[in-house]
C-alpha cells in the first residue's frame, strides 16, 4: 500500500475543502512570518544603528522616557534640554570625547527629513565621514547632506535648501555609509540653535571614552558635573530591544489566534472526512490494515495540510513584509523599517521555524480525528451508508 499516494488522493478529493483548509493555515503562518520578518529586521537595524552611533555613553536630559531613547537611534526630533554650560563641563572631563547633537526636522518637497545641528570638525572626526562630492563646509550659508537625501530628492551641489525661511546652499554630499547618516541634513550647531530658537541647548550628547574599563567612573563624573542622565550604549540597546520584544510578542499573539483558528479548522475537516470515508476505513481494516496504519494515514493527511499551508504562508509572509515595511516605517517607533533593506527578505531560520510550527500544529490537530478513525470496528465501518 502506498500510504502517501492514498493520503494525497484523500486530501484533494474535495477540492474546495482542500483549498479553504489550506488557506486558513496559510493565513496564520503568513501573519506569523510577516511579524517575525519585520521583527528580525527591526532588531538587526537597531543593533546596527547602535553601533553607528559610535558612542560608549549617551548623555540625555533627566526624565527621558523610552520613546526618546528610541529616537536617539532613529533620528527623530528630540527635545532640546541640555544647556551649553553642561556640555562644556562634560567635555572638560579628561579621558572622554563629547559630541553634541541638536536633532530637528525640516521639509524637502513637503516631506519631513531630519536636520541635525553638529560641531562640524568634531563630528567629521568622530564619524570618520568622507566627502563624496563638493567640500565639507557648514556655516551661515552652507549645509552638507547625506548620500541618501541627495539620491532621494535628486539634489546636487549648489542647490538651495530653505530652513524656516532661510536659504542654505549644499556645499557637499557625504559618501554613502549605509546607515541613517545618509538620511539627514547637517548644519552648524550654533546656526541650527539660532534658527530653531532653542538658545544654547542640545538634544543629547554622544560620549566616547579612552578606557572602556572605566565606564562606571565616567558615568559618575558626568553626573557629578552636570544635571543629566547617562546611559551606556549597552544599556540603551537593551532598553530599546526590550520594548521592541514586548511589542513583538504581543503582535505574535495576534498571529497565534489565526493559527489557532486554523487548528480547529483542520480538526473539523478531518472529522468530516472520517464520517465520509467510514466505508473505506472498514475496507482497509478488512484487508488487514492495523489500527496504527489507519491512525498514521489520517495523521499524515493533517501533516501534509500543515506542510503545504506552511510553504504558502512563508512565501506570502515574506512578500507581504517586503511591501509592508515602508508603510510600517512611517511612524517614529518603527522608523528603522523605513526601507525594505532592513527587512528579512528571506531567512532560513524563520522559514524552518514557520514550517516546523505549521506541521506540528497541523499534526496535533489530526491526532483526535485519527484516534476516532482507529476506534471504528470493521463491521460498523463497512455497513455505514
Tab-separated table of C-alpha atoms in Angstrom:
chain	number	residue	atom	x	y	z
A	1	UNK	CA	0.000	0.000	0.000
A	2	UNK	CA	1.396	3.405	-0.995
A	3	UNK	CA	0.487	5.484	2.029
A	4	UNK	CA	1.491	8.805	0.512
A	5	UNK	CA	-0.469	8.231	-2.687
A	6	UNK	CA	-3.575	7.225	-0.736
A	7	UNK	CA	-3.210	10.195	1.621
A	8	UNK	CA	-2.794	12.669	-1.226
A	9	UNK	CA	-5.796	11.249	-3.052
A	10	UNK	CA	-7.943	11.712	0.051
A	11	UNK	CA	-6.728	15.278	0.560
A	12	UNK	CA	-7.524	16.531	-2.959
A	13	UNK	CA	-10.752	14.560	-3.264
A	14	UNK	CA	-12.757	17.577	-2.105
A	15	UNK	CA	-11.002	20.434	-3.853
A	16	UNK	CA	-12.991	23.259	-2.267
A	17	UNK	CA	-12.459	21.847	1.232
A	18	UNK	CA	-8.768	21.369	0.477
A	19	UNK	CA	-8.453	24.980	-0.724
A	20	UNK	CA	-10.192	26.592	2.236
A	21	UNK	CA	-8.410	24.464	4.849
A	22	UNK	CA	-5.069	25.198	3.223
A	23	UNK	CA	-5.911	28.921	3.060
A	24	UNK	CA	-6.686	29.041	6.775
A	25	UNK	CA	-3.300	27.550	7.633
A	26	UNK	CA	-1.504	29.775	5.118
A	27	UNK	CA	-3.071	32.958	6.535
A	28	UNK	CA	-1.987	32.101	10.065
A	29	UNK	CA	1.562	31.193	9.053
A	30	UNK	CA	1.830	34.226	6.736
A	31	UNK	CA	0.903	36.568	9.584
A	32	UNK	CA	3.469	34.875	11.849
A	33	UNK	CA	6.210	35.029	9.199
A	34	UNK	CA	5.433	38.683	8.466
A	35	UNK	CA	5.778	39.631	12.128
A	36	UNK	CA	8.936	37.551	12.589
A	37	UNK	CA	10.469	39.013	9.428
A	38	UNK	CA	9.712	42.604	10.385
A	39	UNK	CA	10.763	41.983	13.981
A	40	UNK	CA	14.069	40.393	12.987
A	41	UNK	CA	14.771	43.207	10.542
A	42	UNK	CA	13.930	45.778	13.184
A	43	UNK	CA	16.211	44.174	15.780
A	44	UNK	CA	19.065	43.901	13.276
A	45	UNK	CA	18.681	47.552	12.325
A	46	UNK	CA	18.551	48.651	15.962
A	47	UNK	CA	21.850	46.877	16.647
A	48	UNK	CA	23.334	48.380	13.502
A	49	UNK	CA	22.289	51.927	14.402
A	50	UNK	CA	23.575	51.494	17.957
A	51	UNK	CA	26.984	50.609	16.512
A	52	UNK	CA	26.812	53.501	14.046
A	53	UNK	CA	26.138	55.937	16.879
A	54	UNK	CA	29.729	55.281	17.873
A	55	UNK	CA	29.182	56.208	21.492
A	56	UNK	CA	30.167	54.378	24.642
A	57	UNK	CA	27.824	56.636	26.634
A	58	UNK	CA	24.778	58.716	25.728
A	59	UNK	CA	24.058	61.791	27.843
A	60	UNK	CA	20.391	62.792	27.918
A	61	UNK	CA	18.214	65.189	29.912
A	62	UNK	CA	16.866	63.722	33.136
A	63	UNK	CA	13.446	62.098	32.869
A	64	UNK	CA	13.644	60.934	29.276
A	65	UNK	CA	11.244	58.073	28.534
A	66	UNK	CA	11.815	55.011	26.351
A	67	UNK	CA	10.350	56.771	23.303
A	68	UNK	CA	13.098	59.390	23.385
A	69	UNK	CA	15.749	56.707	23.843
A	70	UNK	CA	14.466	55.030	20.686
A	71	UNK	CA	14.550	58.389	18.906
A	72	UNK	CA	18.280	58.696	19.621
A	73	UNK	CA	18.731	55.755	17.250
A	74	UNK	CA	16.025	56.615	14.714
A	75	UNK	CA	16.941	60.259	14.161
A	76	UNK	CA	13.501	61.610	15.081
A	77	UNK	CA	13.004	65.098	16.504
A	78	UNK	CA	14.089	65.288	20.134
A	79	UNK	CA	13.522	67.893	22.847
A	80	UNK	CA	16.461	70.183	23.495
A	81	UNK	CA	17.177	70.365	27.215
A	82	UNK	CA	20.923	70.121	27.780
A	83	UNK	CA	22.446	73.630	28.007
A	84	UNK	CA	25.830	74.504	26.564
A	85	UNK	CA	27.089	75.062	30.101
A	86	UNK	CA	26.605	71.362	30.910
A	87	UNK	CA	28.075	70.397	27.539
A	88	UNK	CA	31.271	72.295	28.313
A	89	UNK	CA	31.537	70.730	31.778
A	90	UNK	CA	31.216	67.242	30.309
A	91	UNK	CA	33.690	67.989	27.518
A	92	UNK	CA	36.153	69.196	30.159
A	93	UNK	CA	36.384	65.757	31.788
A	94	UNK	CA	39.715	64.139	30.935
A	95	UNK	CA	39.663	60.866	29.046
A	96	UNK	CA	36.493	61.353	27.015
A	97	UNK	CA	35.255	62.980	23.807
A	98	UNK	CA	31.816	64.620	23.889
A	99	UNK	CA	29.839	65.254	20.690
A	100	UNK	CA	26.572	67.253	20.941
A	101	UNK	CA	23.527	66.725	18.697
A	102	UNK	CA	20.603	69.036	18.063
A	103	UNK	CA	18.014	66.879	16.295
A	104	UNK	CA	15.249	68.770	14.496
A	105	UNK	CA	13.114	68.436	11.364
A	106	UNK	CA	12.743	70.375	8.141
A	107	UNK	CA	10.977	69.577	4.868
A	108	UNK	CA	12.054	68.844	1.309
A	109	UNK	CA	9.321	68.687	-1.315
A	110	UNK	CA	6.771	68.626	1.516
A	111	UNK	CA	8.391	65.540	3.048
A	112	UNK	CA	9.883	65.683	6.563
A	113	UNK	CA	13.617	64.997	6.815
A	114	UNK	CA	15.977	65.101	9.819
A	115	UNK	CA	18.120	68.198	10.281
A	116	UNK	CA	20.973	67.741	12.736
A	117	UNK	CA	22.975	70.556	14.263
A	118	UNK	CA	26.596	69.483	14.819
A	119	UNK	CA	30.090	70.740	15.572
A	120	UNK	CA	31.472	70.218	12.028
A	121	UNK	CA	35.125	69.380	12.729
A	122	UNK	CA	34.464	67.200	15.781
A	123	UNK	CA	31.657	65.287	14.102
A	124	UNK	CA	33.651	64.569	10.950
A	125	UNK	CA	36.485	63.119	13.008
A	126	UNK	CA	34.074	61.272	15.325
A	127	UNK	CA	32.160	59.619	12.475
A	128	UNK	CA	35.119	59.378	10.090
A	129	UNK	CA	32.955	60.851	7.319
A	130	UNK	CA	34.308	61.308	3.813
A	131	UNK	CA	33.016	63.791	1.258
A	132	UNK	CA	31.740	62.241	-1.949
A	133	UNK	CA	31.108	65.500	-3.796
A	134	UNK	CA	31.967	69.125	-3.043
A	135	UNK	CA	33.537	70.210	0.237
A	136	UNK	CA	32.784	69.889	3.904
A	137	UNK	CA	31.621	73.435	4.673
A	138	UNK	CA	28.971	74.228	7.278
A	139	UNK	CA	28.373	77.911	8.065
A	140	UNK	CA	25.752	80.673	7.868
A	141	UNK	CA	25.137	79.934	4.181
A	142	UNK	CA	26.077	76.282	3.647
A	143	UNK	CA	24.981	72.818	4.737
A	144	UNK	CA	26.096	69.265	3.990
A	145	UNK	CA	23.650	66.471	3.144
A	146	UNK	CA	23.780	62.695	3.327
A	147	UNK	CA	24.054	60.487	0.256
A	148	UNK	CA	20.512	59.166	0.708
A	149	UNK	CA	18.985	62.664	0.816
A	150	UNK	CA	20.799	63.622	-2.384
A	151	UNK	CA	19.621	60.464	-4.113
A	152	UNK	CA	16.017	60.568	-2.871
A	153	UNK	CA	15.415	64.215	-3.778
A	154	UNK	CA	17.793	64.306	-6.763
A	155	UNK	CA	19.792	67.141	-5.210
A	156	UNK	CA	23.196	68.331	-6.361
A	157	UNK	CA	25.917	70.730	-5.266
A	158	UNK	CA	24.776	74.337	-5.115
A	159	UNK	CA	21.069	73.533	-4.786
A	160	UNK	CA	19.212	75.669	-2.261
A	161	UNK	CA	17.558	74.309	0.880
A	162	UNK	CA	15.143	76.503	2.808
A	163	UNK	CA	15.068	76.043	6.578
A	164	UNK	CA	12.432	78.130	8.351
A	165	UNK	CA	12.577	80.789	5.676
A	166	UNK	CA	16.375	80.949	5.498
A	167	UNK	CA	18.128	79.639	2.390
A	168	UNK	CA	21.243	77.488	2.510
A	169	UNK	CA	23.382	76.135	-0.297
A	170	UNK	CA	24.500	72.493	-0.482
A	171	UNK	CA	28.283	72.667	-0.201
A	172	UNK	CA	28.929	68.942	-0.015
A	173	UNK	CA	27.414	65.474	-0.211
A	174	UNK	CA	28.767	62.777	2.105
A	175	UNK	CA	29.953	59.443	0.763
A	176	UNK	CA	27.428	56.666	1.251
A	177	UNK	CA	27.866	54.936	4.609
A	178	UNK	CA	24.824	52.630	4.509
A	179	UNK	CA	23.092	53.830	7.666
A	180	UNK	CA	20.889	56.673	8.885
A	181	UNK	CA	23.742	59.154	8.488
A	182	UNK	CA	22.837	59.045	4.788
A	183	UNK	CA	19.355	60.372	5.524
A	184	UNK	CA	19.922	63.749	7.169
A	185	UNK	CA	20.856	67.365	6.527
A	186	UNK	CA	23.773	68.634	8.616
A	187	UNK	CA	24.070	72.223	9.803
A	188	UNK	CA	26.494	74.064	12.066
A	189	UNK	CA	25.219	73.688	15.635
A	190	UNK	CA	25.166	77.382	16.523
A	191	UNK	CA	23.280	78.244	13.321
A	192	UNK	CA	20.713	75.497	13.938
A	193	UNK	CA	20.217	76.665	17.536
A	194	UNK	CA	19.555	80.191	16.315
A	195	UNK	CA	17.143	79.190	13.536
A	196	UNK	CA	15.100	76.878	15.767
A	197	UNK	CA	15.168	79.266	18.719
A	198	UNK	CA	16.445	76.781	21.272
A	199	UNK	CA	19.044	79.027	22.881
A	200	UNK	CA	22.284	77.196	23.539
A	201	UNK	CA	20.604	73.837	24.239
A	202	UNK	CA	21.246	70.499	22.524
A	203	UNK	CA	19.197	67.290	22.334
A	204	UNK	CA	21.754	64.751	23.568
A	205	UNK	CA	25.495	64.139	23.735
A	206	UNK	CA	27.432	61.124	22.469
A	207	UNK	CA	30.487	60.281	24.543
A	208	UNK	CA	33.481	58.146	23.656
A	209	UNK	CA	35.835	57.198	26.473
A	210	UNK	CA	39.528	56.415	26.236
A	211	UNK	CA	39.340	53.493	28.680
A	212	UNK	CA	36.261	51.291	28.231
A	213	UNK	CA	37.025	49.560	31.527
A	214	UNK	CA	36.381	52.829	33.385
A	215	UNK	CA	32.804	53.292	32.136
A	216	UNK	CA	31.248	53.425	35.619
A	217	UNK	CA	33.790	56.007	36.707
A	218	UNK	CA	32.991	58.250	33.739
A	219	UNK	CA	29.240	57.932	34.353
A	220	UNK	CA	29.705	59.142	37.942
A	221	UNK	CA	31.955	62.002	36.847
A	222	UNK	CA	29.471	63.201	34.241
A	223	UNK	CA	26.577	63.072	36.708
A	224	UNK	CA	28.649	64.953	39.268
A	225	UNK	CA	29.440	67.882	36.970
A	226	UNK	CA	26.055	68.176	35.205
A	227	UNK	CA	22.379	67.627	35.961
A	228	UNK	CA	21.887	64.947	33.310
A	229	UNK	CA	21.154	61.262	32.872
A	230	UNK	CA	23.798	58.934	31.451
A	231	UNK	CA	23.197	55.567	29.812
A	232	UNK	CA	25.788	53.238	28.308
A	233	UNK	CA	25.421	52.045	24.727
A	234	UNK	CA	24.684	48.526	26.009
A	235	UNK	CA	22.005	49.788	28.408
A	236	UNK	CA	20.427	51.867	25.636
A	237	UNK	CA	20.412	48.900	23.279
A	238	UNK	CA	18.991	46.588	25.945
A	239	UNK	CA	16.240	49.065	26.809
A	240	UNK	CA	15.171	49.569	23.201
A	241	UNK	CA	15.281	45.846	22.388
A	242	UNK	CA	13.189	45.075	25.477
A	243	UNK	CA	10.446	47.424	24.252
A	244	UNK	CA	10.597	46.048	20.730
A	245	UNK	CA	10.500	42.493	22.091
A	246	UNK	CA	7.410	43.214	24.197
A	247	UNK	CA	5.557	44.739	21.252
A	248	UNK	CA	6.675	41.880	19.004
A	249	UNK	CA	5.415	39.272	21.468
A	250	UNK	CA	2.025	40.968	21.642
A	251	UNK	CA	1.753	41.018	17.845
A	252	UNK	CA	2.771	37.365	17.625
A	253	UNK	CA	-0.068	36.523	19.997
A	254	UNK	CA	-2.418	38.037	17.421
A	255	UNK	CA	-0.914	35.739	14.777
A	256	UNK	CA	-1.347	32.801	17.171
A	257	UNK	CA	-5.109	33.422	17.201
A	258	UNK	CA	-5.216	32.969	13.416
A	259	UNK	CA	-3.172	29.762	13.729
A	260	UNK	CA	-5.493	28.501	16.483
A	261	UNK	CA	-8.470	29.080	14.190
A	262	UNK	CA	-6.677	27.053	11.510
A	263	UNK	CA	-6.054	24.303	14.104
A	264	UNK	CA	-9.773	23.860	14.738
A	265	UNK	CA	-10.443	24.132	11.016
A	266	UNK	CA	-8.216	21.094	10.422
A	267	UNK	CA	-9.916	19.176	13.239
A	268	UNK	CA	-13.301	19.909	11.652
A	269	UNK	CA	-12.058	18.952	8.174
A	270	UNK	CA	-10.582	15.670	9.393
A	271	UNK	CA	-13.670	14.719	11.418
A	272	UNK	CA	-15.862	15.362	8.385
A	273	UNK	CA	-13.534	13.250	6.253
A	274	UNK	CA	-13.759	10.355	8.729
A	275	UNK	CA	-17.555	10.290	8.581
A	276	UNK	CA	-17.491	10.458	4.788
A	277	UNK	CA	-14.910	7.670	4.485
A	278	UNK	CA	-16.158	5.210	7.091
A	279	UNK	CA	-16.742	2.570	4.474
A	280	UNK	CA	-13.202	2.942	3.119
A	281	UNK	CA	-11.789	2.699	6.639
A	282	UNK	CA	-13.729	-0.539	7.156
A	283	UNK	CA	-12.466	-1.989	3.896
A	284	UNK	CA	-8.859	-1.142	4.824
A	285	UNK	CA	-9.328	-2.884	8.171
A	286	UNK	CA	-10.952	-5.878	6.493
A	287	UNK	CA	-7.975	-6.373	4.161
A	288	UNK	CA	-5.553	-6.372	7.090
A	289	UNK	CA	-4.720	-2.747	7.839
A	290	UNK	CA	-3.856	-2.284	11.502
A	291	UNK	CA	-5.220	0.471	13.706
A	292	UNK	CA	-1.768	2.019	13.724
A	293	UNK	CA	-1.867	2.221	9.912
A	294	UNK	CA	-5.276	3.933	9.971
A	295	UNK	CA	-4.011	6.352	12.614
A	296	UNK	CA	-0.890	7.193	10.590
A	297	UNK	CA	-2.872	7.745	7.374
A	298	UNK	CA	-5.003	10.467	8.988
A	299	UNK	CA	-2.023	11.922	10.826
A	300	UNK	CA	-0.087	12.124	7.550
A	301	UNK	CA	-3.061	13.845	5.973
A	302	UNK	CA	-3.187	16.603	8.564
A	303	UNK	CA	0.622	16.988	8.497
A	304	UNK	CA	0.559	17.450	4.712
A	305	UNK	CA	-2.007	20.203	5.188
A	306	UNK	CA	0.481	21.825	7.550
A	307	UNK	CA	3.424	21.406	5.172
A	308	UNK	CA	1.618	22.834	2.140
A	309	UNK	CA	-0.079	25.582	4.135
A	310	UNK	CA	3.245	26.431	5.749
A	311	UNK	CA	5.020	26.728	2.396
A	312	UNK	CA	2.310	29.014	1.002
A	313	UNK	CA	2.253	31.027	4.246
A	314	UNK	CA	6.040	31.505	4.276
A	315	UNK	CA	6.068	32.793	0.686
A	316	UNK	CA	3.115	35.123	1.248
A	317	UNK	CA	4.535	36.298	4.586
A	318	UNK	CA	7.921	37.322	3.180
A	319	UNK	CA	6.314	39.044	0.192
A	320	UNK	CA	3.900	40.955	2.419
A	321	UNK	CA	6.626	42.012	4.870
A	322	UNK	CA	8.704	43.347	1.971
A	323	UNK	CA	5.904	45.583	0.713
A	324	UNK	CA	4.548	46.460	4.166
A	325	UNK	CA	7.863	47.646	5.654
A	326	UNK	CA	7.928	51.128	4.051
A	327	UNK	CA	4.387	51.846	5.318
A	328	UNK	CA	5.061	50.497	8.795
A	329	UNK	CA	8.230	52.587	8.902
A	330	UNK	CA	6.274	55.827	8.523
A	331	UNK	CA	5.817	56.138	12.290
A	332	UNK	CA	8.532	57.019	14.756
A	333	UNK	CA	8.562	53.773	16.720
A	334	UNK	CA	9.289	51.620	13.657
A	335	UNK	CA	11.283	54.206	11.730
A	336	UNK	CA	14.089	51.660	11.299
A	337	UNK	CA	11.875	49.868	8.799
A	338	UNK	CA	11.629	52.869	6.507
A	339	UNK	CA	13.134	50.815	3.699
A	340	UNK	CA	12.902	47.251	2.551
A	341	UNK	CA	16.654	46.748	3.093
A	342	UNK	CA	16.064	46.306	6.806
A	343	UNK	CA	13.527	43.513	6.287
A	344	UNK	CA	14.498	39.853	6.195
A	345	UNK	CA	13.530	39.201	2.540
A	346	UNK	CA	14.326	35.537	3.109
A	347	UNK	CA	15.570	33.885	6.252
A	348	UNK	CA	16.344	30.183	6.512
A	349	UNK	CA	15.804	30.349	10.268
A	350	UNK	CA	12.349	31.935	10.034
A	351	UNK	CA	11.375	29.587	7.179
A	352	UNK	CA	12.341	26.447	9.099
A	353	UNK	CA	10.665	27.634	12.299
A	354	UNK	CA	7.449	28.513	10.460
A	355	UNK	CA	7.315	25.221	8.541
A	356	UNK	CA	8.041	23.094	11.608
A	357	UNK	CA	5.468	25.026	13.619
A	358	UNK	CA	2.871	24.649	10.853
A	359	UNK	CA	3.460	20.898	10.528
A	360	UNK	CA	3.444	20.409	14.303
A	361	UNK	CA	0.196	22.334	14.830
A	362	UNK	CA	-1.489	20.568	11.918
A	363	UNK	CA	-0.300	17.143	13.078
A	364	UNK	CA	-1.610	17.834	16.593
A	365	UNK	CA	-4.924	18.868	15.052
A	366	UNK	CA	-5.081	15.483	13.356
A	367	UNK	CA	-4.462	13.390	16.486
A	368	UNK	CA	-8.046	13.392	17.779
A	369	UNK	CA	-9.676	12.632	14.382
A	370	UNK	CA	-7.091	9.891	13.746
A	371	UNK	CA	-7.910	8.273	17.116
A	372	UNK	CA	-11.595	8.380	16.284
A	373	UNK	CA	-10.912	6.662	12.957
A	374	UNK	CA	-8.992	3.897	14.766
A	375	UNK	CA	-11.924	3.192	17.078
A	376	UNK	CA	-14.247	2.220	14.212
A	377	UNK	CA	-14.838	-1.518	14.001
A	378	UNK	CA	-14.647	-3.104	10.522
A	379	UNK	CA	-18.282	-4.291	10.647
A	380	UNK	CA	-19.559	-0.871	11.761
A	381	UNK	CA	-17.494	0.943	9.150
A	382	UNK	CA	-18.380	-1.322	6.187
A	383	UNK	CA	-22.085	-1.278	6.996
A	384	UNK	CA	-22.123	2.541	7.085
A	385	UNK	CA	-24.192	4.179	4.314
